[in-house]
Structures are given as structure tokens and as C-alpha cells.
């Protein structure tokens, strides 16, 4: 099929080339031979009268024309996928669809087990791939590398829809052998002076939980350890006098198996919104509508189960 003398099949190749910036990786992504991808690039260069990809050292970089085309081509293909290629109905019991979920290890440990348990009651054939939230979340949505992201409102993208799943509180975690646990209190002065473990998700340029809290309330003087993993934070205070700020749900899970004690923040309570976000062109995707509903149901199930486990 051609439009304005352009073979529209070449748009798929162009999208892969501009995203991968590599002929071999683009060919692998589309299950083509490298020679076939090279031929497609030659035809694209002829049509656009531009090199599109040029060698800089050992890498291929986009020309200015290619930079302009990159987002436009991806947008066109996303529209085709959501308006033409997507099935008009979704039956989880009969579907073998694979959903890509971009989540933190905090979400993977707290919410996702409930999602999977609920999904299994409706389908044994739907698949889920959990991938880390990337440093550039917008690229993950627009490239199709993530169907859905679960992310703090702080990191949510302004150009794509999002809906709140639940609120999360923060708390302080210390080792059972620490002076804080032995005294049974954590004052503001103690918090400020203590050493801290801070979580910095990989490639994220937004604030850590520690700095997010610090900007609003308290200046902790000593961040002594940083980690990429929310789940690892309670392990890193064991045997020390350090404090870690953690999501409340994850901290309560850690308490069940680790020698740690939880304290409320030495400030007025803080609440963070956890949202799910998807590409704006996929708001009517029946499969994503099912998954989004499942996410809401899982959030309710997660908190109902937590309430049942509270001491009576």
C-alpha cells in the first residue's frame, strides 16, 4: 500500500530504525534479515532525501529530519494499532494477550500479587511481563514497550491519562537493635541527626523518597547509603543506627520477616498517590480497560487483606 508514493510498510521499518538507532537491532526486532533492513533504510533515504541515520564514532545518530519524524511515525503507528489492529472486544478466558506492565519493585511486591491472583480466576492464558519503570517513562508508553505503568503521581506524565489506584503513607524503618527501637521513640531531632538509607530508582531524575520528604519538611543531614531498590531498604538498616523512609505497605511486609521496627514520620502524616497510566490513544482498548479494572479491584483486595491481618 502506498500513500504519496511512500510504501506504508516502510513506516514500521522506519519506526524500528529510529528507536533502535541500529540496523541489526531493528532487523532483529522486526524478525528481518540485516540485508532486508538495510534495503528498507536505503529506500527511506531515497524517499525522504535524507540520510536519517548517520555514523558518529561507532554509533548511528539521528539526523535533524529523523528527530522530527521519530515521534510523528510512532504516533501514526500507535493510532493504527489502537483503532484498527486492536480487537473490538476482549475475553480474558479466550485471550493469550501478553501485557507489559512497567512497575517498581515496591509495586511488584505489594499490588501485583493481587492482580495476578484476580487475573487467574478469569484466565489461565493471559500473560504478564513485569518490566522496570524506565528513566524516560514517556518513551516506554509511546514506543509500546509498556501497556500500563503504575507510578507515583510525582512521576506521572502530563501528556497521557492517569487514574489513582490508592494512596500510600510513608513511615520510618529502623533495626530492632538500634537505640531508636530500644527507646521506643523517634523524635524530629533524632531523625534529622541520624544516618539515612535513601532509595533512588534507576535512571530516575525525580526526587527520592528521602529528598521528596526533606524538601517539604525536614533536612536530614546524613544520607549514608543509596539503593536502587525499594525492597532492599529495610535490609540495609539491619545492624546499624540508620533510618530508611519506606512506603507503609512495603514496610509492614518487611516487618513480618526482618528484625526491624516501624515508626511514624516525626512530622504531620504524608500521603502519596499511586496511579496507573497508559497511552492516550489506548483509552478505549478493551484489553486495557479490563486490566485497568483489575488494577482497581486488586488495590481494594490488597487493603481489605491488610485490614484483616491487623491485630484485633
PDB file of C-alpha atoms in Angstrom:
ATOM      1  CA  UNK A   1       0.000   0.000   0.000  1.00  0.00           C
ATOM      2  CA  UNK A   2       1.307   3.414  -0.939  1.00  0.00           C
ATOM      3  CA  UNK A   3       0.469   6.943   0.157  1.00  0.00           C
ATOM      4  CA  UNK A   4       2.069   9.934  -1.520  1.00  0.00           C
ATOM      5  CA  UNK A   5       4.370   7.417  -3.277  1.00  0.00           C
ATOM      6  CA  UNK A   6       5.551   6.042   0.094  1.00  0.00           C
ATOM      7  CA  UNK A   7       5.274   2.318   0.727  1.00  0.00           C
ATOM      8  CA  UNK A   8       3.460   2.386   4.062  1.00  0.00           C
ATOM      9  CA  UNK A   9       5.112  -0.864   5.113  1.00  0.00           C
ATOM     10  CA  UNK A  10       8.316   1.149   5.351  1.00  0.00           C
ATOM     11  CA  UNK A  11       6.883   3.140   8.268  1.00  0.00           C
ATOM     12  CA  UNK A  12       7.240   0.088  10.504  1.00  0.00           C
ATOM     13  CA  UNK A  13      10.875  -0.266   9.467  1.00  0.00           C
ATOM     14  CA  UNK A  14      11.449   3.466   9.935  1.00  0.00           C
ATOM     15  CA  UNK A  15       9.990   3.353  13.440  1.00  0.00           C
ATOM     16  CA  UNK A  16      12.247   0.452  14.411  1.00  0.00           C
ATOM     17  CA  UNK A  17      15.333   2.128  12.948  1.00  0.00           C
ATOM     18  CA  UNK A  18      14.693   5.441  14.677  1.00  0.00           C
ATOM     19  CA  UNK A  19      14.037   3.758  18.024  1.00  0.00           C
ATOM     20  CA  UNK A  20      16.908   1.276  17.924  1.00  0.00           C
ATOM     21  CA  UNK A  21      19.424   3.500  16.088  1.00  0.00           C
ATOM     22  CA  UNK A  22      20.875   0.261  14.789  1.00  0.00           C
ATOM     23  CA  UNK A  23      20.227  -1.655  11.582  1.00  0.00           C
ATOM     24  CA  UNK A  24      20.958  -5.021  13.194  1.00  0.00           C
ATOM     25  CA  UNK A  25      18.773  -4.424  16.273  1.00  0.00           C
ATOM     26  CA  UNK A  26      15.931  -3.030  14.150  1.00  0.00           C
ATOM     27  CA  UNK A  27      16.138  -6.109  11.917  1.00  0.00           C
ATOM     28  CA  UNK A  28      16.081  -8.391  14.944  1.00  0.00           C
ATOM     29  CA  UNK A  29      13.099  -6.518  16.398  1.00  0.00           C
ATOM     30  CA  UNK A  30      11.093  -6.988  13.179  1.00  0.00           C
ATOM     31  CA  UNK A  31      12.387 -10.545  12.546  1.00  0.00           C
ATOM     32  CA  UNK A  32      14.014  -9.495   9.273  1.00  0.00           C
ATOM     33  CA  UNK A  33      17.451 -10.126   7.853  1.00  0.00           C
ATOM     34  CA  UNK A  34      20.009  -7.345   8.189  1.00  0.00           C
ATOM     35  CA  UNK A  35      20.211  -7.036   4.410  1.00  0.00           C
ATOM     36  CA  UNK A  36      16.430  -6.574   4.184  1.00  0.00           C
ATOM     37  CA  UNK A  37      16.565  -3.824   6.816  1.00  0.00           C
ATOM     38  CA  UNK A  38      19.467  -2.149   5.023  1.00  0.00           C
ATOM     39  CA  UNK A  39      17.399  -2.205   1.832  1.00  0.00           C
ATOM     40  CA  UNK A  40      14.475  -0.593   3.666  1.00  0.00           C
ATOM     41  CA  UNK A  41      16.755   2.132   5.014  1.00  0.00           C
ATOM     42  CA  UNK A  42      18.069   2.825   1.515  1.00  0.00           C
ATOM     43  CA  UNK A  43      14.506   3.232   0.197  1.00  0.00           C
ATOM     44  CA  UNK A  44      13.588   5.505   3.098  1.00  0.00           C
ATOM     45  CA  UNK A  45      16.642   7.656   2.477  1.00  0.00           C
ATOM     46  CA  UNK A  46      15.652   7.993  -1.156  1.00  0.00           C
ATOM     47  CA  UNK A  47      12.064   8.924  -0.328  1.00  0.00           C
ATOM     48  CA  UNK A  48      12.897  11.493   2.367  1.00  0.00           C
ATOM     49  CA  UNK A  49      16.050  12.717   0.598  1.00  0.00           C
ATOM     50  CA  UNK A  50      17.853  12.492   3.909  1.00  0.00           C
ATOM     51  CA  UNK A  51      20.353  10.067   5.472  1.00  0.00           C
ATOM     52  CA  UNK A  52      18.109   9.666   8.549  1.00  0.00           C
ATOM     53  CA  UNK A  53      20.845   7.713  10.399  1.00  0.00           C
ATOM     54  CA  UNK A  54      24.470   8.806  10.230  1.00  0.00           C
ATOM     55  CA  UNK A  55      27.567   7.215  11.821  1.00  0.00           C
ATOM     56  CA  UNK A  56      29.089   9.146  14.708  1.00  0.00           C
ATOM     57  CA  UNK A  57      32.025   7.178  16.031  1.00  0.00           C
ATOM     58  CA  UNK A  58      30.780   3.618  16.458  1.00  0.00           C
ATOM     59  CA  UNK A  59      27.134   4.626  16.801  1.00  0.00           C
ATOM     60  CA  UNK A  60      24.367   5.744  14.469  1.00  0.00           C
ATOM     61  CA  UNK A  61      22.731   9.061  15.321  1.00  0.00           C
ATOM     62  CA  UNK A  62      19.524  10.592  14.008  1.00  0.00           C
ATOM     63  CA  UNK A  63      19.641  13.484  11.609  1.00  0.00           C
ATOM     64  CA  UNK A  64      17.539  16.542  12.408  1.00  0.00           C
ATOM     65  CA  UNK A  65      14.923  15.320   9.892  1.00  0.00           C
ATOM     66  CA  UNK A  66      14.822  11.934  11.606  1.00  0.00           C
ATOM     67  CA  UNK A  67      14.350  13.586  15.014  1.00  0.00           C
ATOM     68  CA  UNK A  68      11.272  15.348  13.635  1.00  0.00           C
ATOM     69  CA  UNK A  69       9.933  12.124  12.106  1.00  0.00           C
ATOM     70  CA  UNK A  70      10.511   9.915  15.159  1.00  0.00           C
ATOM     71  CA  UNK A  71       7.552  10.964  17.303  1.00  0.00           C
ATOM     72  CA  UNK A  72       5.235  11.502  14.327  1.00  0.00           C
ATOM     73  CA  UNK A  73       5.831   7.992  12.949  1.00  0.00           C
ATOM     74  CA  UNK A  74       5.382   6.401  16.388  1.00  0.00           C
ATOM     75  CA  UNK A  75       2.134   8.339  16.848  1.00  0.00           C
ATOM     76  CA  UNK A  76       0.811   7.144  13.481  1.00  0.00           C
ATOM     77  CA  UNK A  77       1.592   3.509  14.253  1.00  0.00           C
ATOM     78  CA  UNK A  78       0.052   3.757  17.720  1.00  0.00           C
ATOM     79  CA  UNK A  79      -3.136   5.139  16.179  1.00  0.00           C
ATOM     80  CA  UNK A  80      -3.251   2.298  13.666  1.00  0.00           C
ATOM     81  CA  UNK A  81      -2.675  -0.255  16.400  1.00  0.00           C
ATOM     82  CA  UNK A  82      -5.402   1.112  18.680  1.00  0.00           C
ATOM     83  CA  UNK A  83      -8.044   1.892  16.060  1.00  0.00           C
ATOM     84  CA  UNK A  84      -7.580  -0.918  13.526  1.00  0.00           C
ATOM     85  CA  UNK A  85      -5.429  -3.722  14.885  1.00  0.00           C
ATOM     86  CA  UNK A  86      -6.968  -3.948  18.371  1.00  0.00           C
ATOM     87  CA  UNK A  87      -9.865  -6.387  18.678  1.00  0.00           C
ATOM     88  CA  UNK A  88     -13.216  -4.693  19.416  1.00  0.00           C
ATOM     89  CA  UNK A  89     -13.846  -6.974  22.394  1.00  0.00           C
ATOM     90  CA  UNK A  90     -11.701  -8.674  24.986  1.00  0.00           C
ATOM     91  CA  UNK A  91     -12.493 -12.022  26.563  1.00  0.00           C
ATOM     92  CA  UNK A  92      -9.778 -12.883  29.093  1.00  0.00           C
ATOM     93  CA  UNK A  93     -10.795 -16.533  29.204  1.00  0.00           C
ATOM     94  CA  UNK A  94     -10.105 -16.876  25.475  1.00  0.00           C
ATOM     95  CA  UNK A  95      -7.189 -14.443  25.085  1.00  0.00           C
ATOM     96  CA  UNK A  96      -3.462 -15.176  25.001  1.00  0.00           C
ATOM     97  CA  UNK A  97      -2.566 -11.493  25.084  1.00  0.00           C
ATOM     98  CA  UNK A  98       0.660 -10.533  26.830  1.00  0.00           C
ATOM     99  CA  UNK A  99       0.554  -7.297  28.845  1.00  0.00           C
ATOM    100  CA  UNK A 100       3.713  -5.314  29.552  1.00  0.00           C
ATOM    101  CA  UNK A 101       3.483  -3.675  32.996  1.00  0.00           C
ATOM    102  CA  UNK A 102       6.091  -1.093  33.995  1.00  0.00           C
ATOM    103  CA  UNK A 103       6.290  -1.180  37.794  1.00  0.00           C
ATOM    104  CA  UNK A 104       8.725  -0.571  40.632  1.00  0.00           C
ATOM    105  CA  UNK A 105       9.825  -3.415  42.875  1.00  0.00           C
ATOM    106  CA  UNK A 106       7.603  -1.830  45.555  1.00  0.00           C
ATOM    107  CA  UNK A 107       4.546  -2.282  43.323  1.00  0.00           C
ATOM    108  CA  UNK A 108       5.674  -5.768  42.288  1.00  0.00           C
ATOM    109  CA  UNK A 109       5.800  -6.799  45.953  1.00  0.00           C
ATOM    110  CA  UNK A 110       2.550  -5.171  47.128  1.00  0.00           C
ATOM    111  CA  UNK A 111      -0.075  -4.708  44.404  1.00  0.00           C
ATOM    112  CA  UNK A 112       0.885  -7.089  41.609  1.00  0.00           C
ATOM    113  CA  UNK A 113       0.406 -10.367  43.565  1.00  0.00           C
ATOM    114  CA  UNK A 114      -3.254  -9.390  43.997  1.00  0.00           C
ATOM    115  CA  UNK A 115      -3.528  -8.509  40.286  1.00  0.00           C
ATOM    116  CA  UNK A 116      -2.194 -11.927  39.318  1.00  0.00           C
ATOM    117  CA  UNK A 117      -4.456 -13.756  41.765  1.00  0.00           C
ATOM    118  CA  UNK A 118      -7.536 -11.993  40.412  1.00  0.00           C
ATOM    119  CA  UNK A 119      -6.478 -12.444  36.788  1.00  0.00           C
ATOM    120  CA  UNK A 120      -6.005 -16.183  37.248  1.00  0.00           C
ATOM    121  CA  UNK A 121      -9.649 -16.536  38.280  1.00  0.00           C
ATOM    122  CA  UNK A 122     -10.644 -15.190  34.848  1.00  0.00           C
ATOM    123  CA  UNK A 123      -7.884 -16.526  32.630  1.00  0.00           C
ATOM    124  CA  UNK A 124      -5.008 -19.030  32.585  1.00  0.00           C
ATOM    125  CA  UNK A 125      -3.861 -17.837  29.155  1.00  0.00           C
ATOM    126  CA  UNK A 126      -3.344 -14.077  29.578  1.00  0.00           C
ATOM    127  CA  UNK A 127       0.342 -13.342  30.251  1.00  0.00           C
ATOM    128  CA  UNK A 128       2.088 -10.551  32.139  1.00  0.00           C
ATOM    129  CA  UNK A 129       5.601  -9.198  31.710  1.00  0.00           C
ATOM    130  CA  UNK A 130       6.824  -7.006  34.564  1.00  0.00           C
ATOM    131  CA  UNK A 131       9.480  -4.505  33.490  1.00  0.00           C
ATOM    132  CA  UNK A 132      11.147  -1.702  35.477  1.00  0.00           C
ATOM    133  CA  UNK A 133       9.764   1.802  35.187  1.00  0.00           C
ATOM    134  CA  UNK A 134      12.290   3.388  32.815  1.00  0.00           C
ATOM    135  CA  UNK A 135      14.122   6.648  33.319  1.00  0.00           C
ATOM    136  CA  UNK A 136      12.042   8.092  30.484  1.00  0.00           C
ATOM    137  CA  UNK A 137       8.527   6.770  31.106  1.00  0.00           C
ATOM    138  CA  UNK A 138       7.024   8.653  28.147  1.00  0.00           C
ATOM    139  CA  UNK A 139       9.249   6.789  25.719  1.00  0.00           C
ATOM    140  CA  UNK A 140       8.085   3.448  27.164  1.00  0.00           C
ATOM    141  CA  UNK A 141       4.419   4.301  26.605  1.00  0.00           C
ATOM    142  CA  UNK A 142       4.906   5.815  23.171  1.00  0.00           C
ATOM    143  CA  UNK A 143       7.144   3.013  21.941  1.00  0.00           C
ATOM    144  CA  UNK A 144       4.680   0.369  23.100  1.00  0.00           C
ATOM    145  CA  UNK A 145       7.279  -1.128  25.462  1.00  0.00           C
ATOM    146  CA  UNK A 146       4.762  -0.673  28.293  1.00  0.00           C
ATOM    147  CA  UNK A 147       1.000  -1.138  28.035  1.00  0.00           C
ATOM    148  CA  UNK A 148       0.453   0.230  31.529  1.00  0.00           C
ATOM    149  CA  UNK A 149       2.593   1.894  34.161  1.00  0.00           C
ATOM    150  CA  UNK A 150       1.994   2.002  37.894  1.00  0.00           C
ATOM    151  CA  UNK A 151       3.810   5.017  39.189  1.00  0.00           C
ATOM    152  CA  UNK A 152       3.772   7.717  41.846  1.00  0.00           C
ATOM    153  CA  UNK A 153       1.811  10.811  40.867  1.00  0.00           C
ATOM    154  CA  UNK A 154       5.138  12.667  41.180  1.00  0.00           C
ATOM    155  CA  UNK A 155       6.426  10.818  38.112  1.00  0.00           C
ATOM    156  CA  UNK A 156       3.169  10.784  36.093  1.00  0.00           C
ATOM    157  CA  UNK A 157       3.294  12.114  32.544  1.00  0.00           C
ATOM    158  CA  UNK A 158       1.245  15.209  31.693  1.00  0.00           C
ATOM    159  CA  UNK A 159       0.510  14.085  28.107  1.00  0.00           C
ATOM    160  CA  UNK A 160      -1.187  10.780  28.931  1.00  0.00           C
ATOM    161  CA  UNK A 161      -4.206   9.868  31.074  1.00  0.00           C
ATOM    162  CA  UNK A 162      -3.767   8.556  34.600  1.00  0.00           C
ATOM    163  CA  UNK A 163      -6.135   7.439  37.326  1.00  0.00           C
ATOM    164  CA  UNK A 164      -5.464   6.984  41.004  1.00  0.00           C
ATOM    165  CA  UNK A 165      -5.316   3.450  42.365  1.00  0.00           C
ATOM    166  CA  UNK A 166      -4.703   4.155  46.042  1.00  0.00           C
ATOM    167  CA  UNK A 167      -2.936   6.421  48.484  1.00  0.00           C
ATOM    168  CA  UNK A 168       0.222   5.369  50.258  1.00  0.00           C
ATOM    169  CA  UNK A 169       1.658   6.631  53.532  1.00  0.00           C
ATOM    170  CA  UNK A 170       5.311   6.848  54.476  1.00  0.00           C
ATOM    171  CA  UNK A 171       6.991   5.624  57.627  1.00  0.00           C
ATOM    172  CA  UNK A 172      10.452   5.224  59.136  1.00  0.00           C
ATOM    173  CA  UNK A 173      12.122   1.833  59.467  1.00  0.00           C
ATOM    174  CA  UNK A 174      14.951   1.095  61.941  1.00  0.00           C
ATOM    175  CA  UNK A 175      16.741  -2.011  63.166  1.00  0.00           C
ATOM    176  CA  UNK A 176      15.354  -3.710  66.280  1.00  0.00           C
ATOM    177  CA  UNK A 177      18.752  -3.364  67.963  1.00  0.00           C
ATOM    178  CA  UNK A 178      19.013   0.377  67.279  1.00  0.00           C
ATOM    179  CA  UNK A 179      18.776   2.975  70.028  1.00  0.00           C
ATOM    180  CA  UNK A 180      15.524   4.203  68.478  1.00  0.00           C
ATOM    181  CA  UNK A 181      13.849   0.799  68.753  1.00  0.00           C
ATOM    182  CA  UNK A 182      15.152   0.263  72.289  1.00  0.00           C
ATOM    183  CA  UNK A 183      13.856   3.660  73.479  1.00  0.00           C
ATOM    184  CA  UNK A 184      10.554   3.224  71.648  1.00  0.00           C
ATOM    185  CA  UNK A 185      10.555   6.692  70.113  1.00  0.00           C
ATOM    186  CA  UNK A 186      11.910   8.610  67.138  1.00  0.00           C
ATOM    187  CA  UNK A 187      11.941  12.373  67.579  1.00  0.00           C
ATOM    188  CA  UNK A 188      12.382  15.012  64.913  1.00  0.00           C
ATOM    189  CA  UNK A 189      15.828  15.875  66.280  1.00  0.00           C
ATOM    190  CA  UNK A 190      16.880  12.222  66.196  1.00  0.00           C
ATOM    191  CA  UNK A 191      15.586  11.812  62.660  1.00  0.00           C
ATOM    192  CA  UNK A 192      17.480  14.890  61.467  1.00  0.00           C
ATOM    193  CA  UNK A 193      20.783  13.826  63.016  1.00  0.00           C
ATOM    194  CA  UNK A 194      20.688  10.125  62.112  1.00  0.00           C
ATOM    195  CA  UNK A 195      22.297   8.432  59.151  1.00  0.00           C
ATOM    196  CA  UNK A 196      19.841   7.509  56.388  1.00  0.00           C
ATOM    197  CA  UNK A 197      19.258   4.938  53.667  1.00  0.00           C
ATOM    198  CA  UNK A 198      17.689   6.568  50.590  1.00  0.00           C
ATOM    199  CA  UNK A 199      16.082   4.895  47.565  1.00  0.00           C
ATOM    200  CA  UNK A 200      16.892   6.257  44.106  1.00  0.00           C
ATOM    201  CA  UNK A 201      15.146   4.258  41.355  1.00  0.00           C
ATOM    202  CA  UNK A 202      17.406   3.538  38.361  1.00  0.00           C
ATOM    203  CA  UNK A 203      17.779   6.410  35.875  1.00  0.00           C
ATOM    204  CA  UNK A 204      15.101   8.485  37.611  1.00  0.00           C
ATOM    205  CA  UNK A 205      15.902  12.183  37.839  1.00  0.00           C
ATOM    206  CA  UNK A 206      12.988  12.999  40.144  1.00  0.00           C
ATOM    207  CA  UNK A 207      13.361  13.136  43.959  1.00  0.00           C
ATOM    208  CA  UNK A 208      13.999  10.084  46.089  1.00  0.00           C
ATOM    209  CA  UNK A 209      11.508   9.387  48.867  1.00  0.00           C
ATOM    210  CA  UNK A 210      14.068  10.841  51.258  1.00  0.00           C
ATOM    211  CA  UNK A 211      14.624  14.067  49.323  1.00  0.00           C
ATOM    212  CA  UNK A 212      10.929  14.399  48.491  1.00  0.00           C
ATOM    213  CA  UNK A 213      10.215  14.303  52.217  1.00  0.00           C
ATOM    214  CA  UNK A 214      13.151  16.571  53.017  1.00  0.00           C
ATOM    215  CA  UNK A 215      12.058  19.264  50.565  1.00  0.00           C
ATOM    216  CA  UNK A 216       8.710  19.517  52.328  1.00  0.00           C
ATOM    217  CA  UNK A 217       9.565  19.061  55.974  1.00  0.00           C
ATOM    218  CA  UNK A 218      12.939  18.027  57.358  1.00  0.00           C
ATOM    219  CA  UNK A 219      16.554  18.297  56.259  1.00  0.00           C
ATOM    220  CA  UNK A 220      18.267  15.006  57.056  1.00  0.00           C
ATOM    221  CA  UNK A 221      21.953  15.802  57.373  1.00  0.00           C
ATOM    222  CA  UNK A 222      23.443  12.408  56.529  1.00  0.00           C
ATOM    223  CA  UNK A 223      22.335  10.184  53.632  1.00  0.00           C
ATOM    224  CA  UNK A 224      24.925   7.454  54.067  1.00  0.00           C
ATOM    225  CA  UNK A 225      23.563   4.753  51.734  1.00  0.00           C
ATOM    226  CA  UNK A 226      21.590   4.946  48.489  1.00  0.00           C
ATOM    227  CA  UNK A 227      19.963   1.976  46.772  1.00  0.00           C
ATOM    228  CA  UNK A 228      18.065   1.426  43.521  1.00  0.00           C
ATOM    229  CA  UNK A 229      15.548  -0.922  45.191  1.00  0.00           C
ATOM    230  CA  UNK A 230      12.652  -0.082  47.492  1.00  0.00           C
ATOM    231  CA  UNK A 231      12.545  -3.708  48.663  1.00  0.00           C
ATOM    232  CA  UNK A 232      16.202  -3.638  49.727  1.00  0.00           C
ATOM    233  CA  UNK A 233      15.873  -0.589  52.015  1.00  0.00           C
ATOM    234  CA  UNK A 234      14.872  -2.425  55.252  1.00  0.00           C
ATOM    235  CA  UNK A 235      17.717  -4.914  54.815  1.00  0.00           C
ATOM    236  CA  UNK A 236      20.206  -2.041  54.720  1.00  0.00           C
ATOM    237  CA  UNK A 237      19.316  -0.685  58.160  1.00  0.00           C
ATOM    238  CA  UNK A 238      19.826  -4.038  59.917  1.00  0.00           C
ATOM    239  CA  UNK A 239      22.688  -3.923  62.402  1.00  0.00           C
ATOM    240  CA  UNK A 240      23.001  -0.126  62.125  1.00  0.00           C
ATOM    241  CA  UNK A 241      21.631   3.102  63.602  1.00  0.00           C
ATOM    242  CA  UNK A 242      20.377   4.205  60.194  1.00  0.00           C
ATOM    243  CA  UNK A 243      16.800   5.125  59.239  1.00  0.00           C
ATOM    244  CA  UNK A 244      15.011   4.366  55.972  1.00  0.00           C
ATOM    245  CA  UNK A 245      11.839   6.095  54.790  1.00  0.00           C
ATOM    246  CA  UNK A 246       9.570   3.475  53.222  1.00  0.00           C
ATOM    247  CA  UNK A 247       6.123   3.041  51.749  1.00  0.00           C
ATOM    248  CA  UNK A 248       3.904   1.901  54.594  1.00  0.00           C
ATOM    249  CA  UNK A 249       2.562  -1.227  52.866  1.00  0.00           C
ATOM    250  CA  UNK A 250       6.022  -2.448  51.935  1.00  0.00           C
ATOM    251  CA  UNK A 251       7.375  -1.669  55.411  1.00  0.00           C
ATOM    252  CA  UNK A 252       4.629  -3.770  57.032  1.00  0.00           C
ATOM    253  CA  UNK A 253       5.549  -6.701  54.786  1.00  0.00           C
ATOM    254  CA  UNK A 254       9.214  -6.303  55.763  1.00  0.00           C
ATOM    255  CA  UNK A 255       8.281  -6.344  59.460  1.00  0.00           C
ATOM    256  CA  UNK A 256       6.929  -9.876  59.146  1.00  0.00           C
ATOM    257  CA  UNK A 257      10.312 -11.376  58.308  1.00  0.00           C
ATOM    258  CA  UNK A 258      13.034  -8.878  59.270  1.00  0.00           C
ATOM    259  CA  UNK A 259      14.263  -7.579  62.664  1.00  0.00           C
ATOM    260  CA  UNK A 260      13.005  -4.055  62.041  1.00  0.00           C
ATOM    261  CA  UNK A 261      10.718  -1.613  63.838  1.00  0.00           C
ATOM    262  CA  UNK A 262       8.399   0.929  62.240  1.00  0.00           C
ATOM    263  CA  UNK A 263       7.891   4.484  63.433  1.00  0.00           C
ATOM    264  CA  UNK A 264       5.545   7.160  62.198  1.00  0.00           C
ATOM    265  CA  UNK A 265       7.216  10.074  60.493  1.00  0.00           C
ATOM    266  CA  UNK A 266       8.199  12.739  63.052  1.00  0.00           C
ATOM    267  CA  UNK A 267       6.005  15.236  61.171  1.00  0.00           C
ATOM    268  CA  UNK A 268       2.383  15.556  60.112  1.00  0.00           C
ATOM    269  CA  UNK A 269       1.364  12.479  58.024  1.00  0.00           C
ATOM    270  CA  UNK A 270       2.295  12.433  54.347  1.00  0.00           C
ATOM    271  CA  UNK A 271       0.268  10.723  51.638  1.00  0.00           C
ATOM    272  CA  UNK A 272       1.429   9.795  48.134  1.00  0.00           C
ATOM    273  CA  UNK A 273      -0.864   8.880  45.252  1.00  0.00           C
ATOM    274  CA  UNK A 274      -0.134   5.763  43.224  1.00  0.00           C
ATOM    275  CA  UNK A 275      -1.615   5.976  39.728  1.00  0.00           C
ATOM    276  CA  UNK A 276      -1.881   3.801  36.671  1.00  0.00           C
ATOM    277  CA  UNK A 277      -1.088   5.427  33.350  1.00  0.00           C
ATOM    278  CA  UNK A 278      -1.478   4.412  29.709  1.00  0.00           C
ATOM    279  CA  UNK A 279      -1.047   5.904  26.249  1.00  0.00           C
ATOM    280  CA  UNK A 280      -3.700   8.475  25.352  1.00  0.00           C
ATOM    281  CA  UNK A 281      -4.544   6.617  22.136  1.00  0.00           C
ATOM    282  CA  UNK A 282      -5.322   3.417  24.031  1.00  0.00           C
ATOM    283  CA  UNK A 283      -8.018   4.649  26.371  1.00  0.00           C
ATOM    284  CA  UNK A 284     -10.631   2.533  24.563  1.00  0.00           C
ATOM    285  CA  UNK A 285      -8.508  -0.596  24.171  1.00  0.00           C
ATOM    286  CA  UNK A 286     -10.813  -3.351  25.525  1.00  0.00           C
ATOM    287  CA  UNK A 287      -7.906  -5.354  26.917  1.00  0.00           C
ATOM    288  CA  UNK A 288      -6.508  -2.370  28.780  1.00  0.00           C
ATOM    289  CA  UNK A 289      -9.966  -1.477  30.066  1.00  0.00           C
ATOM    290  CA  UNK A 290     -10.141  -4.989  31.554  1.00  0.00           C
ATOM    291  CA  UNK A 291      -6.659  -4.654  33.030  1.00  0.00           C
ATOM    292  CA  UNK A 292      -7.331  -1.200  34.470  1.00  0.00           C
ATOM    293  CA  UNK A 293     -10.460  -2.515  36.170  1.00  0.00           C
ATOM    294  CA  UNK A 294      -8.448  -5.444  37.513  1.00  0.00           C
ATOM    295  CA  UNK A 295      -5.911  -2.992  38.962  1.00  0.00           C
ATOM    296  CA  UNK A 296      -8.625  -1.145  40.876  1.00  0.00           C
ATOM    297  CA  UNK A 297     -10.063  -4.409  42.166  1.00  0.00           C
ATOM    298  CA  UNK A 298      -6.589  -5.551  43.225  1.00  0.00           C
ATOM    299  CA  UNK A 299      -5.989  -2.320  45.151  1.00  0.00           C
ATOM    300  CA  UNK A 300      -9.211  -2.869  47.113  1.00  0.00           C
ATOM    301  CA  UNK A 301      -8.287  -6.520  47.722  1.00  0.00           C
ATOM    302  CA  UNK A 302      -4.817  -5.541  48.906  1.00  0.00           C
ATOM    303  CA  UNK A 303      -6.158  -3.186  51.537  1.00  0.00           C
ATOM    304  CA  UNK A 304      -9.001  -5.490  52.597  1.00  0.00           C
ATOM    305  CA  UNK A 305      -6.457  -8.256  53.225  1.00  0.00           C
ATOM    306  CA  UNK A 306      -4.226  -5.850  55.165  1.00  0.00           C
ATOM    307  CA  UNK A 307      -7.163  -4.822  57.371  1.00  0.00           C
ATOM    308  CA  UNK A 308      -7.924  -8.496  58.141  1.00  0.00           C
ATOM    309  CA  UNK A 309      -4.325  -9.000  59.290  1.00  0.00           C
ATOM    310  CA  UNK A 310      -4.370  -6.106  61.744  1.00  0.00           C
ATOM    311  CA  UNK A 311      -4.319  -7.230  65.384  1.00  0.00           C
ATOM    312  CA  UNK A 312      -7.814  -7.159  66.885  1.00  0.00           C
TER     313      UNK A 312
END
